[in-house]
Protein backbone atom coordinates (compact mmCIF):
# COMPACT_ATOMS: atom_id res chain seq x y z
CA UNK A 1 0.00 0.00 0.00
CA UNK A 2 1.29 3.45 -0.88
CA UNK A 3 2.01 5.80 2.03
CA UNK A 4 -0.29 8.48 0.60
CA UNK A 5 -3.24 6.10 0.86
CA UNK A 6 -2.74 5.94 4.63
CA UNK A 7 -1.55 9.47 5.40
CA UNK A 8 -1.40 12.14 2.67
CA UNK A 9 0.27 14.61 5.07
CA UNK A 10 3.09 12.19 5.83
CA UNK A 11 3.67 11.47 2.13
CA UNK A 12 3.77 15.18 1.22
CA UNK A 13 5.33 16.93 4.23
CA UNK A 14 7.00 14.13 6.19
CA UNK A 15 4.83 15.09 9.19
CA UNK A 16 2.30 12.49 10.29
CA UNK A 17 -1.32 13.50 10.73
CA UNK A 18 -3.00 12.23 13.89
CA UNK A 19 -4.51 9.10 12.36
CA UNK A 20 -5.73 6.45 14.76
CA UNK A 21 -5.03 2.97 13.36
CA UNK A 22 -5.98 -0.45 14.64
CA UNK A 23 -5.53 -4.03 13.55
CA UNK A 24 -8.26 -6.32 14.80
CA UNK A 25 -9.06 -10.04 14.57
CA UNK A 26 -12.31 -11.94 14.70
CA UNK A 27 -11.82 -15.60 15.68
CA UNK A 28 -14.52 -18.24 15.59
CA UNK A 29 -14.89 -22.05 15.54
CA UNK A 30 -16.14 -23.33 12.18
CA UNK A 31 -17.93 -26.67 12.58
CA UNK A 32 -17.92 -27.71 16.22
CA UNK A 33 -17.35 -26.18 19.63
CA UNK A 34 -13.69 -25.36 20.32
CA UNK A 35 -13.08 -28.02 22.95
CA UNK A 36 -9.65 -29.26 21.85
CA UNK A 37 -6.93 -26.57 22.00
CA UNK A 38 -9.23 -23.58 22.71
CA UNK A 39 -8.02 -20.02 22.17
CA UNK A 40 -6.47 -18.31 25.21
CA UNK A 41 -6.49 -14.51 25.41
CA UNK A 42 -3.94 -12.45 27.25
CA UNK A 43 -4.96 -9.28 29.08
CA UNK A 44 -2.84 -6.84 27.08
CA UNK A 45 -2.78 -4.28 29.90
CA UNK A 46 -0.51 -6.63 31.89
CA UNK A 47 2.13 -6.96 29.12
CA UNK A 48 5.32 -4.90 29.14
CA UNK A 49 7.16 -4.59 25.78
CA UNK A 50 10.49 -5.83 27.25
CA UNK A 51 8.68 -9.07 28.18
CA UNK A 52 7.99 -9.92 24.53
CA UNK A 53 10.11 -12.29 22.47
CA UNK A 54 10.28 -11.55 18.73
CA UNK A 55 9.60 -14.65 16.64
CA UNK A 56 10.33 -14.87 12.90
CA UNK A 57 7.46 -16.18 10.79
CA UNK A 58 8.82 -17.62 7.55
CA UNK A 59 6.45 -18.99 4.94
CA UNK A 60 7.04 -19.99 1.33
CA UNK A 61 5.89 -16.62 -0.07
CA UNK A 62 5.90 -14.37 2.99
CA UNK A 63 8.08 -13.37 5.94
CA UNK A 64 6.91 -11.58 9.04
CA UNK A 65 7.38 -11.23 12.76
CA UNK A 66 5.23 -11.99 15.78
CA UNK A 67 5.76 -11.37 19.47
CA UNK A 68 5.28 -13.96 22.19
CA UNK A 69 5.02 -12.92 25.83
CA UNK A 70 7.59 -14.50 28.13
CA UNK A 71 6.15 -16.01 31.32
CA UNK A 72 5.45 -13.54 34.12
CA UNK A 73 3.35 -14.43 37.19
CA UNK A 74 1.31 -11.21 37.00
CA UNK A 75 -0.04 -11.94 33.50
CA UNK A 76 -3.75 -12.58 33.22
CA UNK A 77 -4.95 -15.16 30.68
CA UNK A 78 -8.56 -16.02 29.82
CA UNK A 79 -10.28 -18.53 27.60
CA UNK A 80 -13.82 -19.28 26.54
CA UNK A 81 -14.44 -22.89 27.51
CA UNK A 82 -16.29 -24.90 24.84
CA UNK A 83 -16.67 -21.87 22.57
CA UNK A 84 -19.58 -22.53 20.20
CA UNK A 85 -19.78 -21.83 16.46
CA UNK A 86 -22.24 -18.98 17.16
CA UNK A 87 -19.71 -17.26 19.47
CA UNK A 88 -16.94 -15.08 18.05
CA UNK A 89 -14.02 -13.44 19.82
CA UNK A 90 -12.94 -9.93 18.86
CA UNK A 91 -9.23 -9.31 19.52
CA UNK A 92 -7.01 -6.25 19.29
CA UNK A 93 -3.71 -6.94 17.50
CA UNK A 94 -2.49 -3.33 17.45
CA UNK A 95 -3.65 0.13 18.54
CA UNK A 96 -1.71 3.27 17.62
CA UNK A 97 -3.19 5.28 20.49
CA UNK A 98 -1.37 5.70 23.80
CA UNK A 99 -3.49 3.20 25.74
CA UNK A 100 -2.62 0.65 28.48
CA UNK A 101 -3.38 -2.31 26.17
CA UNK A 102 -1.92 -1.70 22.71
CA UNK A 103 -2.53 -5.36 21.76
CA UNK A 104 -3.79 -8.62 23.24
CA UNK A 105 -1.56 -11.67 22.68
CA UNK A 106 -3.37 -14.96 22.12
CA UNK A 107 -2.57 -18.62 21.66
CA UNK A 108 -4.22 -22.00 21.89
CA UNK A 109 -3.89 -24.04 25.06
CA UNK A 110 -3.99 -27.67 26.03
CA UNK A 111 -6.04 -28.56 29.09
CA UNK A 112 -6.13 -31.74 31.18
CA UNK A 113 -9.95 -31.42 31.22
CA UNK A 114 -10.24 -32.11 27.46
CA UNK A 115 -11.50 -35.61 26.63
CA UNK A 116 -9.03 -37.74 24.70
CA UNK A 117 -11.59 -38.32 21.93
CA UNK A 118 -12.43 -34.62 21.43
CA UNK A 119 -12.49 -33.60 17.79
CA UNK A 120 -9.71 -31.40 16.44
CA UNK A 121 -10.43 -27.70 16.47
CA UNK A 122 -11.37 -26.06 13.17
CA UNK A 123 -11.51 -22.29 13.29
CA UNK A 124 -11.26 -19.16 11.18
CA UNK A 125 -9.34 -15.98 11.89
CA UNK A 126 -10.10 -12.80 9.95
CA UNK A 127 -8.00 -9.65 10.34
CA UNK A 128 -8.97 -6.10 9.51
CA UNK A 129 -7.28 -2.71 9.55
CA UNK A 130 -9.24 0.35 10.65
CA UNK A 131 -8.17 3.99 10.26
CA UNK A 132 -9.83 6.97 11.91
CA UNK A 133 -8.94 10.36 10.45
CA UNK A 134 -9.51 13.65 12.29
CA UNK A 135 -12.30 15.97 11.16
mmCIF file with all atom_site columns, C-alpha atoms in Angstrom:
data_model
loop_
_atom_site.group_PDB
_atom_site.id
_atom_site.type_symbol
_atom_site.label_atom_id
_atom_site.label_alt_id
_atom_site.label_comp_id
_atom_site.label_asym_id
_atom_site.label_entity_id
_atom_site.label_seq_id
_atom_site.pdbx_PDB_ins_code
_atom_site.Cartn_x
_atom_site.Cartn_y
_atom_site.Cartn_z
_atom_site.occupancy
_atom_site.B_iso_or_equiv
_atom_site.pdbx_formal_charge
_atom_site.auth_seq_id
_atom_site.auth_comp_id
_atom_site.auth_asym_id
_atom_site.auth_atom_id
_atom_site.pdbx_PDB_model_num
ATOM 1   C CA . UNK A 1 1   ? 0.000   0.000   0.000  1.00 0.00 ? 1   UNK A CA 1
ATOM 2   C CA . UNK A 1 2   ? 1.290   3.446   -0.877 1.00 0.00 ? 2   UNK A CA 1
ATOM 3   C CA . UNK A 1 3   ? 2.014   5.797   2.029  1.00 0.00 ? 3   UNK A CA 1
ATOM 4   C CA . UNK A 1 4   ? -0.289  8.483   0.596  1.00 0.00 ? 4   UNK A CA 1
ATOM 5   C CA . UNK A 1 5   ? -3.241  6.099   0.865  1.00 0.00 ? 5   UNK A CA 1
ATOM 6   C CA . UNK A 1 6   ? -2.736  5.937   4.628  1.00 0.00 ? 6   UNK A CA 1
ATOM 7   C CA . UNK A 1 7   ? -1.552  9.467   5.398  1.00 0.00 ? 7   UNK A CA 1
ATOM 8   C CA . UNK A 1 8   ? -1.402  12.143  2.671  1.00 0.00 ? 8   UNK A CA 1
ATOM 9   C CA . UNK A 1 9   ? 0.269   14.615  5.065  1.00 0.00 ? 9   UNK A CA 1
ATOM 10  C CA . UNK A 1 10  ? 3.091   12.194  5.835  1.00 0.00 ? 10  UNK A CA 1
ATOM 11  C CA . UNK A 1 11  ? 3.665   11.467  2.130  1.00 0.00 ? 11  UNK A CA 1
ATOM 12  C CA . UNK A 1 12  ? 3.774   15.178  1.216  1.00 0.00 ? 12  UNK A CA 1
ATOM 13  C CA . UNK A 1 13  ? 5.331   16.931  4.229  1.00 0.00 ? 13  UNK A CA 1
ATOM 14  C CA . UNK A 1 14  ? 7.005   14.134  6.188  1.00 0.00 ? 14  UNK A CA 1
ATOM 15  C CA . UNK A 1 15  ? 4.831   15.092  9.186  1.00 0.00 ? 15  UNK A CA 1
ATOM 16  C CA . UNK A 1 16  ? 2.297   12.488  10.291 1.00 0.00 ? 16  UNK A CA 1
ATOM 17  C CA . UNK A 1 17  ? -1.316  13.500  10.728 1.00 0.00 ? 17  UNK A CA 1
ATOM 18  C CA . UNK A 1 18  ? -2.997  12.233  13.893 1.00 0.00 ? 18  UNK A CA 1
ATOM 19  C CA . UNK A 1 19  ? -4.514  9.100   12.360 1.00 0.00 ? 19  UNK A CA 1
ATOM 20  C CA . UNK A 1 20  ? -5.731  6.450   14.761 1.00 0.00 ? 20  UNK A CA 1
ATOM 21  C CA . UNK A 1 21  ? -5.031  2.972   13.360 1.00 0.00 ? 21  UNK A CA 1
ATOM 22  C CA . UNK A 1 22  ? -5.984  -0.445  14.642 1.00 0.00 ? 22  UNK A CA 1
ATOM 23  C CA . UNK A 1 23  ? -5.534  -4.032  13.550 1.00 0.00 ? 23  UNK A CA 1
ATOM 24  C CA . UNK A 1 24  ? -8.264  -6.322  14.797 1.00 0.00 ? 24  UNK A CA 1
ATOM 25  C CA . UNK A 1 25  ? -9.057  -10.038 14.567 1.00 0.00 ? 25  UNK A CA 1
ATOM 26  C CA . UNK A 1 26  ? -12.309 -11.936 14.703 1.00 0.00 ? 26  UNK A CA 1
ATOM 27  C CA . UNK A 1 27  ? -11.818 -15.602 15.677 1.00 0.00 ? 27  UNK A CA 1
ATOM 28  C CA . UNK A 1 28  ? -14.521 -18.245 15.590 1.00 0.00 ? 28  UNK A CA 1
ATOM 29  C CA . UNK A 1 29  ? -14.892 -22.048 15.545 1.00 0.00 ? 29  UNK A CA 1
ATOM 30  C CA . UNK A 1 30  ? -16.145 -23.332 12.184 1.00 0.00 ? 30  UNK A CA 1
ATOM 31  C CA . UNK A 1 31  ? -17.934 -26.669 12.579 1.00 0.00 ? 31  UNK A CA 1
ATOM 32  C CA . UNK A 1 32  ? -17.924 -27.711 16.224 1.00 0.00 ? 32  UNK A CA 1
ATOM 33  C CA . UNK A 1 33  ? -17.345 -26.185 19.628 1.00 0.00 ? 33  UNK A CA 1
ATOM 34  C CA . UNK A 1 34  ? -13.688 -25.360 20.317 1.00 0.00 ? 34  UNK A CA 1
ATOM 35  C CA . UNK A 1 35  ? -13.083 -28.020 22.950 1.00 0.00 ? 35  UNK A CA 1
ATOM 36  C CA . UNK A 1 36  ? -9.646  -29.256 21.849 1.00 0.00 ? 36  UNK A CA 1
ATOM 37  C CA . UNK A 1 37  ? -6.934  -26.573 22.000 1.00 0.00 ? 37  UNK A CA 1
ATOM 38  C CA . UNK A 1 38  ? -9.230  -23.579 22.711 1.00 0.00 ? 38  UNK A CA 1
ATOM 39  C CA . UNK A 1 39  ? -8.021  -20.024 22.171 1.00 0.00 ? 39  UNK A CA 1
ATOM 40  C CA . UNK A 1 40  ? -6.469  -18.315 25.206 1.00 0.00 ? 40  UNK A CA 1
ATOM 41  C CA . UNK A 1 41  ? -6.487  -14.509 25.412 1.00 0.00 ? 41  UNK A CA 1
ATOM 42  C CA . UNK A 1 42  ? -3.942  -12.446 27.248 1.00 0.00 ? 42  UNK A CA 1
ATOM 43  C CA . UNK A 1 43  ? -4.960  -9.279  29.083 1.00 0.00 ? 43  UNK A CA 1
ATOM 44  C CA . UNK A 1 44  ? -2.841  -6.837  27.079 1.00 0.00 ? 44  UNK A CA 1
ATOM 45  C CA . UNK A 1 45  ? -2.779  -4.279  29.899 1.00 0.00 ? 45  UNK A CA 1
ATOM 46  C CA . UNK A 1 46  ? -0.509  -6.632  31.891 1.00 0.00 ? 46  UNK A CA 1
ATOM 47  C CA . UNK A 1 47  ? 2.127   -6.959  29.118 1.00 0.00 ? 47  UNK A CA 1
ATOM 48  C CA . UNK A 1 48  ? 5.319   -4.904  29.141 1.00 0.00 ? 48  UNK A CA 1
ATOM 49  C CA . UNK A 1 49  ? 7.155   -4.589  25.783 1.00 0.00 ? 49  UNK A CA 1
ATOM 50  C CA . UNK A 1 50  ? 10.494  -5.833  27.250 1.00 0.00 ? 50  UNK A CA 1
ATOM 51  C CA . UNK A 1 51  ? 8.681   -9.075  28.178 1.00 0.00 ? 51  UNK A CA 1
ATOM 52  C CA . UNK A 1 52  ? 7.990   -9.918  24.528 1.00 0.00 ? 52  UNK A CA 1
ATOM 53  C CA . UNK A 1 53  ? 10.107  -12.290 22.472 1.00 0.00 ? 53  UNK A CA 1
ATOM 54  C CA . UNK A 1 54  ? 10.283  -11.546 18.728 1.00 0.00 ? 54  UNK A CA 1
ATOM 55  C CA . UNK A 1 55  ? 9.600   -14.652 16.639 1.00 0.00 ? 55  UNK A CA 1
ATOM 56  C CA . UNK A 1 56  ? 10.331  -14.867 12.899 1.00 0.00 ? 56  UNK A CA 1
ATOM 57  C CA . UNK A 1 57  ? 7.465   -16.182 10.792 1.00 0.00 ? 57  UNK A CA 1
ATOM 58  C CA . UNK A 1 58  ? 8.817   -17.619 7.551  1.00 0.00 ? 58  UNK A CA 1
ATOM 59  C CA . UNK A 1 59  ? 6.454   -18.994 4.941  1.00 0.00 ? 59  UNK A CA 1
ATOM 60  C CA . UNK A 1 60  ? 7.041   -19.995 1.332  1.00 0.00 ? 60  UNK A CA 1
ATOM 61  C CA . UNK A 1 61  ? 5.889   -16.619 -0.070 1.00 0.00 ? 61  UNK A CA 1
ATOM 62  C CA . UNK A 1 62  ? 5.905   -14.375 2.988  1.00 0.00 ? 62  UNK A CA 1
ATOM 63  C CA . UNK A 1 63  ? 8.081   -13.369 5.937  1.00 0.00 ? 63  UNK A CA 1
ATOM 64  C CA . UNK A 1 64  ? 6.906   -11.578 9.043  1.00 0.00 ? 64  UNK A CA 1
ATOM 65  C CA . UNK A 1 65  ? 7.380   -11.235 12.760 1.00 0.00 ? 65  UNK A CA 1
ATOM 66  C CA . UNK A 1 66  ? 5.233   -11.995 15.778 1.00 0.00 ? 66  UNK A CA 1
ATOM 67  C CA . UNK A 1 67  ? 5.756   -11.374 19.466 1.00 0.00 ? 67  UNK A CA 1
ATOM 68  C CA . UNK A 1 68  ? 5.277   -13.963 22.190 1.00 0.00 ? 68  UNK A CA 1
ATOM 69  C CA . UNK A 1 69  ? 5.025   -12.922 25.828 1.00 0.00 ? 69  UNK A CA 1
ATOM 70  C CA . UNK A 1 70  ? 7.587   -14.502 28.133 1.00 0.00 ? 70  UNK A CA 1
ATOM 71  C CA . UNK A 1 71  ? 6.148   -16.007 31.321 1.00 0.00 ? 71  UNK A CA 1
ATOM 72  C CA . UNK A 1 72  ? 5.452   -13.536 34.118 1.00 0.00 ? 72  UNK A CA 1
ATOM 73  C CA . UNK A 1 73  ? 3.354   -14.434 37.188 1.00 0.00 ? 73  UNK A CA 1
ATOM 74  C CA . UNK A 1 74  ? 1.309   -11.212 37.001 1.00 0.00 ? 74  UNK A CA 1
ATOM 75  C CA . UNK A 1 75  ? -0.035  -11.937 33.497 1.00 0.00 ? 75  UNK A CA 1
ATOM 76  C CA . UNK A 1 76  ? -3.754  -12.584 33.220 1.00 0.00 ? 76  UNK A CA 1
ATOM 77  C CA . UNK A 1 77  ? -4.951  -15.159 30.677 1.00 0.00 ? 77  UNK A CA 1
ATOM 78  C CA . UNK A 1 78  ? -8.564  -16.016 29.821 1.00 0.00 ? 78  UNK A CA 1
ATOM 79  C CA . UNK A 1 79  ? -10.282 -18.528 27.601 1.00 0.00 ? 79  UNK A CA 1
ATOM 80  C CA . UNK A 1 80  ? -13.821 -19.278 26.540 1.00 0.00 ? 80  UNK A CA 1
ATOM 81  C CA . UNK A 1 81  ? -14.435 -22.892 27.508 1.00 0.00 ? 81  UNK A CA 1
ATOM 82  C CA . UNK A 1 82  ? -16.286 -24.903 24.838 1.00 0.00 ? 82  UNK A CA 1
ATOM 83  C CA . UNK A 1 83  ? -16.667 -21.872 22.570 1.00 0.00 ? 83  UNK A CA 1
ATOM 84  C CA . UNK A 1 84  ? -19.584 -22.534 20.198 1.00 0.00 ? 84  UNK A CA 1
ATOM 85  C CA . UNK A 1 85  ? -19.783 -21.832 16.464 1.00 0.00 ? 85  UNK A CA 1
ATOM 86  C CA . UNK A 1 86  ? -22.245 -18.984 17.156 1.00 0.00 ? 86  UNK A CA 1
ATOM 87  C CA . UNK A 1 87  ? -19.707 -17.260 19.467 1.00 0.00 ? 87  UNK A CA 1
ATOM 88  C CA . UNK A 1 88  ? -16.939 -15.076 18.046 1.00 0.00 ? 88  UNK A CA 1
ATOM 89  C CA . UNK A 1 89  ? -14.015 -13.441 19.820 1.00 0.00 ? 89  UNK A CA 1
ATOM 90  C CA . UNK A 1 90  ? -12.944 -9.925  18.858 1.00 0.00 ? 90  UNK A CA 1
ATOM 91  C CA . UNK A 1 91  ? -9.233  -9.311  19.520 1.00 0.00 ? 91  UNK A CA 1
ATOM 92  C CA . UNK A 1 92  ? -7.011  -6.251  19.289 1.00 0.00 ? 92  UNK A CA 1
ATOM 93  C CA . UNK A 1 93  ? -3.713  -6.937  17.503 1.00 0.00 ? 93  UNK A CA 1
ATOM 94  C CA . UNK A 1 94  ? -2.488  -3.333  17.452 1.00 0.00 ? 94  UNK A CA 1
ATOM 95  C CA . UNK A 1 95  ? -3.649  0.126   18.539 1.00 0.00 ? 95  UNK A CA 1
ATOM 96  C CA . UNK A 1 96  ? -1.710  3.271   17.617 1.00 0.00 ? 96  UNK A CA 1
ATOM 97  C CA . UNK A 1 97  ? -3.195  5.282   20.488 1.00 0.00 ? 97  UNK A CA 1
ATOM 98  C CA . UNK A 1 98  ? -1.369  5.701   23.795 1.00 0.00 ? 98  UNK A CA 1
ATOM 99  C CA . UNK A 1 99  ? -3.486  3.199   25.743 1.00 0.00 ? 99  UNK A CA 1
ATOM 100 C CA . UNK A 1 100 ? -2.620  0.652   28.480 1.00 0.00 ? 100 UNK A CA 1
ATOM 101 C CA . UNK A 1 101 ? -3.384  -2.307  26.171 1.00 0.00 ? 101 UNK A CA 1
ATOM 102 C CA . UNK A 1 102 ? -1.916  -1.699  22.705 1.00 0.00 ? 102 UNK A CA 1
ATOM 103 C CA . UNK A 1 103 ? -2.534  -5.360  21.763 1.00 0.00 ? 103 UNK A CA 1
ATOM 104 C CA . UNK A 1 104 ? -3.787  -8.624  23.238 1.00 0.00 ? 104 UNK A CA 1
ATOM 105 C CA . UNK A 1 105 ? -1.561  -11.675 22.682 1.00 0.00 ? 105 UNK A CA 1
ATOM 106 C CA . UNK A 1 106 ? -3.370  -14.956 22.116 1.00 0.00 ? 106 UNK A CA 1
ATOM 107 C CA . UNK A 1 107 ? -2.573  -18.617 21.659 1.00 0.00 ? 107 UNK A CA 1
ATOM 108 C CA . UNK A 1 108 ? -4.221  -22.000 21.890 1.00 0.00 ? 108 UNK A CA 1
ATOM 109 C CA . UNK A 1 109 ? -3.895  -24.039 25.056 1.00 0.00 ? 109 UNK A CA 1
ATOM 110 C CA . UNK A 1 110 ? -3.990  -27.669 26.035 1.00 0.00 ? 110 UNK A CA 1
ATOM 111 C CA . UNK A 1 111 ? -6.037  -28.562 29.086 1.00 0.00 ? 111 UNK A CA 1
ATOM 112 C CA . UNK A 1 112 ? -6.125  -31.736 31.179 1.00 0.00 ? 112 UNK A CA 1
ATOM 113 C CA . UNK A 1 113 ? -9.951  -31.421 31.217 1.00 0.00 ? 113 UNK A CA 1
ATOM 114 C CA . UNK A 1 114 ? -10.241 -32.109 27.465 1.00 0.00 ? 114 UNK A CA 1
ATOM 115 C CA . UNK A 1 115 ? -11.503 -35.612 26.634 1.00 0.00 ? 115 UNK A CA 1
ATOM 116 C CA . UNK A 1 116 ? -9.028  -37.743 24.703 1.00 0.00 ? 116 UNK A CA 1
ATOM 117 C CA . UNK A 1 117 ? -11.590 -38.318 21.928 1.00 0.00 ? 117 UNK A CA 1
ATOM 118 C CA . UNK A 1 118 ? -12.433 -34.618 21.435 1.00 0.00 ? 118 UNK A CA 1
ATOM 119 C CA . UNK A 1 119 ? -12.486 -33.601 17.786 1.00 0.00 ? 119 UNK A CA 1
ATOM 120 C CA . UNK A 1 120 ? -9.709  -31.404 16.436 1.00 0.00 ? 120 UNK A CA 1
ATOM 121 C CA . UNK A 1 121 ? -10.428 -27.696 16.474 1.00 0.00 ? 121 UNK A CA 1
ATOM 122 C CA . UNK A 1 122 ? -11.372 -26.057 13.170 1.00 0.00 ? 122 UNK A CA 1
ATOM 123 C CA . UNK A 1 123 ? -11.512 -22.288 13.286 1.00 0.00 ? 123 UNK A CA 1
ATOM 124 C CA . UNK A 1 124 ? -11.262 -19.163 11.182 1.00 0.00 ? 124 UNK A CA 1
ATOM 125 C CA . UNK A 1 125 ? -9.340  -15.977 11.885 1.00 0.00 ? 125 UNK A CA 1
ATOM 126 C CA . UNK A 1 126 ? -10.098 -12.800 9.949  1.00 0.00 ? 126 UNK A CA 1
ATOM 127 C CA . UNK A 1 127 ? -7.997  -9.648  10.343 1.00 0.00 ? 127 UNK A CA 1
ATOM 128 C CA . UNK A 1 128 ? -8.975  -6.103  9.513  1.00 0.00 ? 128 UNK A CA 1
ATOM 129 C CA . UNK A 1 129 ? -7.276  -2.708  9.555  1.00 0.00 ? 129 UNK A CA 1
ATOM 130 C CA . UNK A 1 130 ? -9.236  0.354   10.645 1.00 0.00 ? 130 UNK A CA 1
ATOM 131 C CA . UNK A 1 131 ? -8.172  3.992   10.264 1.00 0.00 ? 131 UNK A CA 1
ATOM 132 C CA . UNK A 1 132 ? -9.835  6.972   11.908 1.00 0.00 ? 132 UNK A CA 1
ATOM 133 C CA . UNK A 1 133 ? -8.939  10.358  10.451 1.00 0.00 ? 133 UNK A CA 1
ATOM 134 C CA . UNK A 1 134 ? -9.505  13.654  12.286 1.00 0.00 ? 134 UNK A CA 1
ATOM 135 C CA . UNK A 1 135 ? -12.299 15.972  11.162 1.00 0.00 ? 135 UNK A CA 1
#
